[in-house]
mmCIF file with all atom_site columns, C-alpha atoms in Angstrom:
data_model
loop_
_atom_site.group_PDB
_atom_site.id
_atom_site.type_symbol
_atom_site.label_atom_id
_atom_site.label_alt_id
_atom_site.label_comp_id
_atom_site.label_asym_id
_atom_site.label_entity_id
_atom_site.label_seq_id
_atom_site.pdbx_PDB_ins_code
_atom_site.Cartn_x
_atom_site.Cartn_y
_atom_site.Cartn_z
_atom_site.occupancy
_atom_site.B_iso_or_equiv
_atom_site.pdbx_formal_charge
_atom_site.auth_seq_id
_atom_site.auth_comp_id
_atom_site.auth_asym_id
_atom_site.auth_atom_id
_atom_site.pdbx_PDB_model_num
ATOM 1   C CA . MET W 1 1   ? 134.701 181.773 122.669 1.00 0.00 ? 68  MET W CA 1
ATOM 2   C CA . THR W 1 2   ? 136.013 181.839 119.142 1.00 0.00 ? 69  THR W CA 1
ATOM 3   C CA . ASP W 1 3   ? 134.303 183.462 116.245 1.00 0.00 ? 70  ASP W CA 1
ATOM 4   C CA . SER W 1 4   ? 133.464 180.743 113.734 1.00 0.00 ? 71  SER W CA 1
ATOM 5   C CA . SER W 1 5   ? 133.418 182.309 110.295 1.00 0.00 ? 72  SER W CA 1
ATOM 6   C CA . PRO W 1 6   ? 133.208 180.157 107.181 1.00 0.00 ? 73  PRO W CA 1
ATOM 7   C CA . ALA W 1 7   ? 136.523 179.269 105.632 1.00 0.00 ? 74  ALA W CA 1
ATOM 8   C CA . GLU W 1 8   ? 137.439 181.271 102.586 1.00 0.00 ? 75  GLU W CA 1
ATOM 9   C CA . THR W 1 9   ? 137.211 179.379 99.332  1.00 0.00 ? 76  THR W CA 1
ATOM 10  C CA . ALA W 1 10  ? 140.454 179.193 97.386  1.00 0.00 ? 77  ALA W CA 1
ATOM 11  C CA . GLN W 1 11  ? 140.516 180.972 94.050  1.00 0.00 ? 78  GLN W CA 1
ATOM 12  C CA . ILE W 1 12  ? 141.483 179.392 90.735  1.00 0.00 ? 79  ILE W CA 1
ATOM 13  C CA . THR W 1 13  ? 143.247 181.799 88.394  1.00 0.00 ? 80  THR W CA 1
ATOM 14  C CA . PHE W 1 14  ? 143.598 181.258 84.659  1.00 0.00 ? 81  PHE W CA 1
ATOM 15  C CA . VAL W 1 15  ? 143.404 183.178 81.373  1.00 0.00 ? 82  VAL W CA 1
ATOM 16  C CA . VAL W 1 16  ? 140.288 183.249 79.176  1.00 0.00 ? 83  VAL W CA 1
ATOM 17  C CA . ASP W 1 17  ? 140.573 184.775 75.718  1.00 0.00 ? 84  ASP W CA 1
ATOM 18  C CA . GLY W 1 18  ? 143.558 186.874 76.782  1.00 0.00 ? 85  GLY W CA 1
ATOM 19  C CA . GLU W 1 19  ? 142.145 188.091 80.107  1.00 0.00 ? 86  GLU W CA 1
ATOM 20  C CA . GLN W 1 20  ? 143.294 186.805 83.494  1.00 0.00 ? 87  GLN W CA 1
ATOM 21  C CA . VAL W 1 21  ? 140.345 185.728 85.637  1.00 0.00 ? 88  VAL W CA 1
ATOM 22  C CA . SER W 1 22  ? 139.743 184.095 89.019  1.00 0.00 ? 89  SER W CA 1
ATOM 23  C CA . VAL W 1 23  ? 136.845 181.952 90.172  1.00 0.00 ? 90  VAL W CA 1
ATOM 24  C CA . PRO W 1 24  ? 136.176 180.173 93.475  1.00 0.00 ? 91  PRO W CA 1
ATOM 25  C CA . ASP W 1 25  ? 137.347 176.575 93.705  1.00 0.00 ? 92  ASP W CA 1
ATOM 26  C CA . ASN W 1 26  ? 133.949 175.169 94.637  1.00 0.00 ? 93  ASN W CA 1
ATOM 27  C CA . GLY W 1 27  ? 134.057 171.955 92.627  1.00 0.00 ? 94  GLY W CA 1
ATOM 28  C CA . VAL W 1 28  ? 132.333 173.174 89.471  1.00 0.00 ? 95  VAL W CA 1
ATOM 29  C CA . SER W 1 29  ? 133.223 172.317 85.895  1.00 0.00 ? 96  SER W CA 1
ATOM 30  C CA . LEU W 1 30  ? 135.092 174.649 83.585  1.00 0.00 ? 97  LEU W CA 1
ATOM 31  C CA . LEU W 1 31  ? 131.853 175.097 81.633  1.00 0.00 ? 98  LEU W CA 1
ATOM 32  C CA . ALA W 1 32  ? 129.960 176.172 84.766  1.00 0.00 ? 99  ALA W CA 1
ATOM 33  C CA . ALA W 1 33  ? 132.740 178.610 85.654  1.00 0.00 ? 100 ALA W CA 1
ATOM 34  C CA . LEU W 1 34  ? 132.871 180.080 82.151  1.00 0.00 ? 101 LEU W CA 1
ATOM 35  C CA . ARG W 1 35  ? 129.122 180.475 81.742  1.00 0.00 ? 102 ARG W CA 1
ATOM 36  C CA . GLY W 1 36  ? 127.918 180.973 85.320  1.00 0.00 ? 103 GLY W CA 1
ATOM 37  C CA . ARG W 1 37  ? 130.741 182.866 86.983  1.00 0.00 ? 104 ARG W CA 1
ATOM 38  C CA . LEU W 1 38  ? 132.329 184.677 84.039  1.00 0.00 ? 105 LEU W CA 1
ATOM 39  C CA . GLY W 1 39  ? 129.300 185.188 81.779  1.00 0.00 ? 106 GLY W CA 1
ATOM 40  C CA . ASN W 1 40  ? 131.060 183.692 78.744  1.00 0.00 ? 107 ASN W CA 1
ATOM 41  C CA . ARG W 1 41  ? 128.284 182.242 76.588  1.00 0.00 ? 108 ARG W CA 1
ATOM 42  C CA . ALA W 1 42  ? 130.503 180.989 73.721  1.00 0.00 ? 109 ALA W CA 1
ATOM 43  C CA . PRO W 1 43  ? 130.804 177.391 74.973  1.00 0.00 ? 110 PRO W CA 1
ATOM 44  C CA . LYS W 1 44  ? 127.365 175.778 74.997  1.00 0.00 ? 111 LYS W CA 1
ATOM 45  C CA . ALA W 1 45  ? 125.810 173.296 77.421  1.00 0.00 ? 112 ALA W CA 1
ATOM 46  C CA . GLY W 1 46  ? 124.516 170.454 75.254  1.00 0.00 ? 113 GLY W CA 1
ATOM 47  C CA . CYS W 1 47  ? 124.811 167.024 76.870  1.00 0.00 ? 114 CYS W CA 1
ATOM 48  C CA . ASN W 1 48  ? 126.219 168.571 80.050  1.00 0.00 ? 115 ASN W CA 1
ATOM 49  C CA . PRO W 1 49  ? 127.783 166.889 81.991  1.00 0.00 ? 116 PRO W CA 1
ATOM 50  C CA . GLN W 1 50  ? 128.427 163.855 79.813  1.00 0.00 ? 117 GLN W CA 1
ATOM 51  C CA . GLY W 1 51  ? 131.211 165.212 77.581  1.00 0.00 ? 118 GLY W CA 1
ATOM 52  C CA . GLN W 1 52  ? 129.830 163.553 74.448  1.00 0.00 ? 119 GLN W CA 1
ATOM 53  C CA . CYS W 1 53  ? 128.388 166.209 72.135  1.00 0.00 ? 120 CYS W CA 1
ATOM 54  C CA . GLY W 1 54  ? 131.281 168.688 71.985  1.00 0.00 ? 121 GLY W CA 1
ATOM 55  C CA . CYS W 1 55  ? 129.184 171.868 72.230  1.00 0.00 ? 122 CYS W CA 1
ATOM 56  C CA . CYS W 1 56  ? 131.307 173.027 75.148  1.00 0.00 ? 123 CYS W CA 1
ATOM 57  C CA . THR W 1 57  ? 134.698 172.399 73.508  1.00 0.00 ? 124 THR W CA 1
ATOM 58  C CA . VAL W 1 58  ? 137.319 175.049 74.253  1.00 0.00 ? 125 VAL W CA 1
ATOM 59  C CA . LEU W 1 59  ? 141.074 175.117 73.809  1.00 0.00 ? 126 LEU W CA 1
ATOM 60  C CA . VAL W 1 60  ? 143.159 174.553 76.940  1.00 0.00 ? 127 VAL W CA 1
ATOM 61  C CA . ASP W 1 61  ? 146.731 175.579 76.199  1.00 0.00 ? 128 ASP W CA 1
ATOM 62  C CA . GLY W 1 62  ? 145.884 175.060 72.527  1.00 0.00 ? 129 GLY W CA 1
ATOM 63  C CA . ALA W 1 63  ? 144.418 171.558 72.874  1.00 0.00 ? 130 ALA W CA 1
ATOM 64  C CA . PRO W 1 64  ? 140.671 170.880 72.506  1.00 0.00 ? 131 PRO W CA 1
ATOM 65  C CA . ARG W 1 65  ? 138.899 169.871 75.687  1.00 0.00 ? 132 ARG W CA 1
ATOM 66  C CA . VAL W 1 66  ? 135.234 169.456 76.592  1.00 0.00 ? 133 VAL W CA 1
ATOM 67  C CA . ALA W 1 67  ? 134.575 171.939 79.368  1.00 0.00 ? 134 ALA W CA 1
ATOM 68  C CA . CYS W 1 68  ? 131.529 170.237 80.917  1.00 0.00 ? 135 CYS W CA 1
ATOM 69  C CA . VAL W 1 69  ? 133.597 167.369 82.348  1.00 0.00 ? 136 VAL W CA 1
ATOM 70  C CA . THR W 1 70  ? 136.766 169.340 83.112  1.00 0.00 ? 137 THR W CA 1
ATOM 71  C CA . PRO W 1 71  ? 136.983 170.409 86.762  1.00 0.00 ? 138 PRO W CA 1
ATOM 72  C CA . VAL W 1 72  ? 137.871 174.093 86.942  1.00 0.00 ? 139 VAL W CA 1
ATOM 73  C CA . ARG W 1 73  ? 140.638 173.302 89.443  1.00 0.00 ? 140 ARG W CA 1
ATOM 74  C CA . ARG W 1 74  ? 142.458 171.382 86.682  1.00 0.00 ? 141 ARG W CA 1
ATOM 75  C CA . ILE W 1 75  ? 142.952 174.501 84.598  1.00 0.00 ? 142 ILE W CA 1
ATOM 76  C CA . ALA W 1 76  ? 144.637 176.674 87.218  1.00 0.00 ? 143 ALA W CA 1
ATOM 77  C CA . GLY W 1 77  ? 147.351 178.747 85.554  1.00 0.00 ? 144 GLY W CA 1
ATOM 78  C CA . ARG W 1 78  ? 146.396 177.623 82.055  1.00 0.00 ? 145 ARG W CA 1
ATOM 79  C CA . VAL W 1 79  ? 145.205 179.492 78.975  1.00 0.00 ? 146 VAL W CA 1
ATOM 80  C CA . ILE W 1 80  ? 141.627 178.917 77.811  1.00 0.00 ? 147 ILE W CA 1
ATOM 81  C CA . THR W 1 81  ? 140.518 179.995 74.347  1.00 0.00 ? 148 THR W CA 1
ATOM 82  C CA . THR W 1 82  ? 136.879 180.042 73.306  1.00 0.00 ? 149 THR W CA 1
ATOM 83  C CA . ILE W 1 83  ? 135.677 180.828 69.807  1.00 0.00 ? 150 ILE W CA 1
ATOM 84  C CA . ASP W 1 84  ? 135.594 184.481 70.897  1.00 0.00 ? 151 ASP W CA 1
ATOM 85  C CA . GLY W 1 85  ? 139.339 184.361 71.530  1.00 0.00 ? 152 GLY W CA 1
ATOM 86  C CA . LEU W 1 86  ? 140.244 183.082 68.070  1.00 0.00 ? 153 LEU W CA 1
ATOM 87  C CA . ALA W 1 87  ? 141.516 185.558 65.503  1.00 0.00 ? 154 ALA W CA 1
ATOM 88  C CA . GLU W 1 88  ? 138.807 186.944 63.223  1.00 0.00 ? 155 GLU W CA 1
ATOM 89  C CA . GLU W 1 89  ? 140.472 185.455 60.140  1.00 0.00 ? 156 GLU W CA 1
ATOM 90  C CA . ASP W 1 90  ? 140.494 182.003 61.769  1.00 0.00 ? 157 ASP W CA 1
ATOM 91  C CA . ARG W 1 91  ? 136.790 182.227 62.621  1.00 0.00 ? 158 ARG W CA 1
ATOM 92  C CA . GLU W 1 92  ? 136.002 183.352 59.077  1.00 0.00 ? 159 GLU W CA 1
ATOM 93  C CA . ARG W 1 93  ? 138.095 180.555 57.538  1.00 0.00 ? 160 ARG W CA 1
ATOM 94  C CA . TRP W 1 94  ? 136.221 177.897 59.531  1.00 0.00 ? 161 TRP W CA 1
ATOM 95  C CA . SER W 1 95  ? 132.862 179.520 58.851  1.00 0.00 ? 162 SER W CA 1
ATOM 96  C CA . ASP W 1 96  ? 133.548 179.583 55.110  1.00 0.00 ? 163 ASP W CA 1
ATOM 97  C CA . ALA W 1 97  ? 134.750 175.959 55.153  1.00 0.00 ? 164 ALA W CA 1
ATOM 98  C CA . LEU W 1 98  ? 131.662 174.757 57.029  1.00 0.00 ? 165 LEU W CA 1
ATOM 99  C CA . LEU W 1 99  ? 129.350 176.637 54.667  1.00 0.00 ? 166 LEU W CA 1
ATOM 100 C CA . ALA W 1 100 ? 131.149 175.374 51.552  1.00 0.00 ? 167 ALA W CA 1
ATOM 101 C CA . THR W 1 101 ? 130.875 171.741 52.635  1.00 0.00 ? 168 THR W CA 1
ATOM 102 C CA . GLY W 1 102 ? 127.348 171.784 54.030  1.00 0.00 ? 169 GLY W CA 1
ATOM 103 C CA . GLY W 1 103 ? 128.704 171.516 57.556  1.00 0.00 ? 170 GLY W CA 1
ATOM 104 C CA . SER W 1 104 ? 126.507 174.223 59.013  1.00 0.00 ? 171 SER W CA 1
ATOM 105 C CA . GLN W 1 105 ? 123.512 173.173 61.037  1.00 0.00 ? 172 GLN W CA 1
ATOM 106 C CA . CYS W 1 106 ? 121.458 175.293 63.416  1.00 0.00 ? 173 CYS W CA 1
ATOM 107 C CA . GLY W 1 107 ? 124.627 176.906 64.784  1.00 0.00 ? 174 GLY W CA 1
ATOM 108 C CA . PHE W 1 108 ? 124.268 175.874 68.431  1.00 0.00 ? 175 PHE W CA 1
ATOM 109 C CA . CYS W 1 109 ? 127.285 173.574 68.426  1.00 0.00 ? 176 CYS W CA 1
ATOM 110 C CA . THR W 1 110 ? 129.345 175.559 65.898  1.00 0.00 ? 177 THR W CA 1
ATOM 111 C CA . PRO W 1 111 ? 131.576 177.256 68.516  1.00 0.00 ? 178 PRO W CA 1
ATOM 112 C CA . GLY W 1 112 ? 132.610 173.857 69.868  1.00 0.00 ? 179 GLY W CA 1
ATOM 113 C CA . ILE W 1 113 ? 133.163 172.446 66.388  1.00 0.00 ? 180 ILE W CA 1
ATOM 114 C CA . VAL W 1 114 ? 135.334 175.407 65.414  1.00 0.00 ? 181 VAL W CA 1
ATOM 115 C CA . CYS W 1 115 ? 137.406 175.111 68.607  1.00 0.00 ? 182 CYS W CA 1
ATOM 116 C CA . ARG W 1 116 ? 137.913 171.392 67.944  1.00 0.00 ? 183 ARG W CA 1
ATOM 117 C CA . LEU W 1 117 ? 138.966 172.079 64.332  1.00 0.00 ? 184 LEU W CA 1
ATOM 118 C CA . GLU W 1 118 ? 141.313 174.875 65.383  1.00 0.00 ? 185 GLU W CA 1
ATOM 119 C CA . GLY W 1 119 ? 142.930 172.593 67.951  1.00 0.00 ? 186 GLY W CA 1
ATOM 120 C CA . LEU W 1 120 ? 143.437 169.892 65.333  1.00 0.00 ? 187 LEU W CA 1
ATOM 121 C CA . ARG W 1 121 ? 144.933 172.417 62.912  1.00 0.00 ? 188 ARG W CA 1
ATOM 122 C CA . SER W 1 122 ? 147.502 173.648 65.413  1.00 0.00 ? 189 SER W CA 1
#
């Protein structure tokens, strides 16, 4: 008689804001992995999982991507940057620009907006 233990789930390894991390490859989105598994609250869950509002936008290898519709397995070996991983001077520049142009709202979606802008600037 063989011992039937559950198969081990493969791990997905990537870098978030300069730190290498691993999460189980259990079919979740990048947003779910960031918030649920890694405790990173910078990307927000707005329209999740429709990918329309942009609250969950992060940079994947420098390019903006909505995390709620990105399977975590697609970012194996890649570099993810949230607003927390941007340089302080970059965050301040975008904050000042949004304030100067009336682009600030309640603040919920601001991290995603800033990541999108930073990706477009690069």
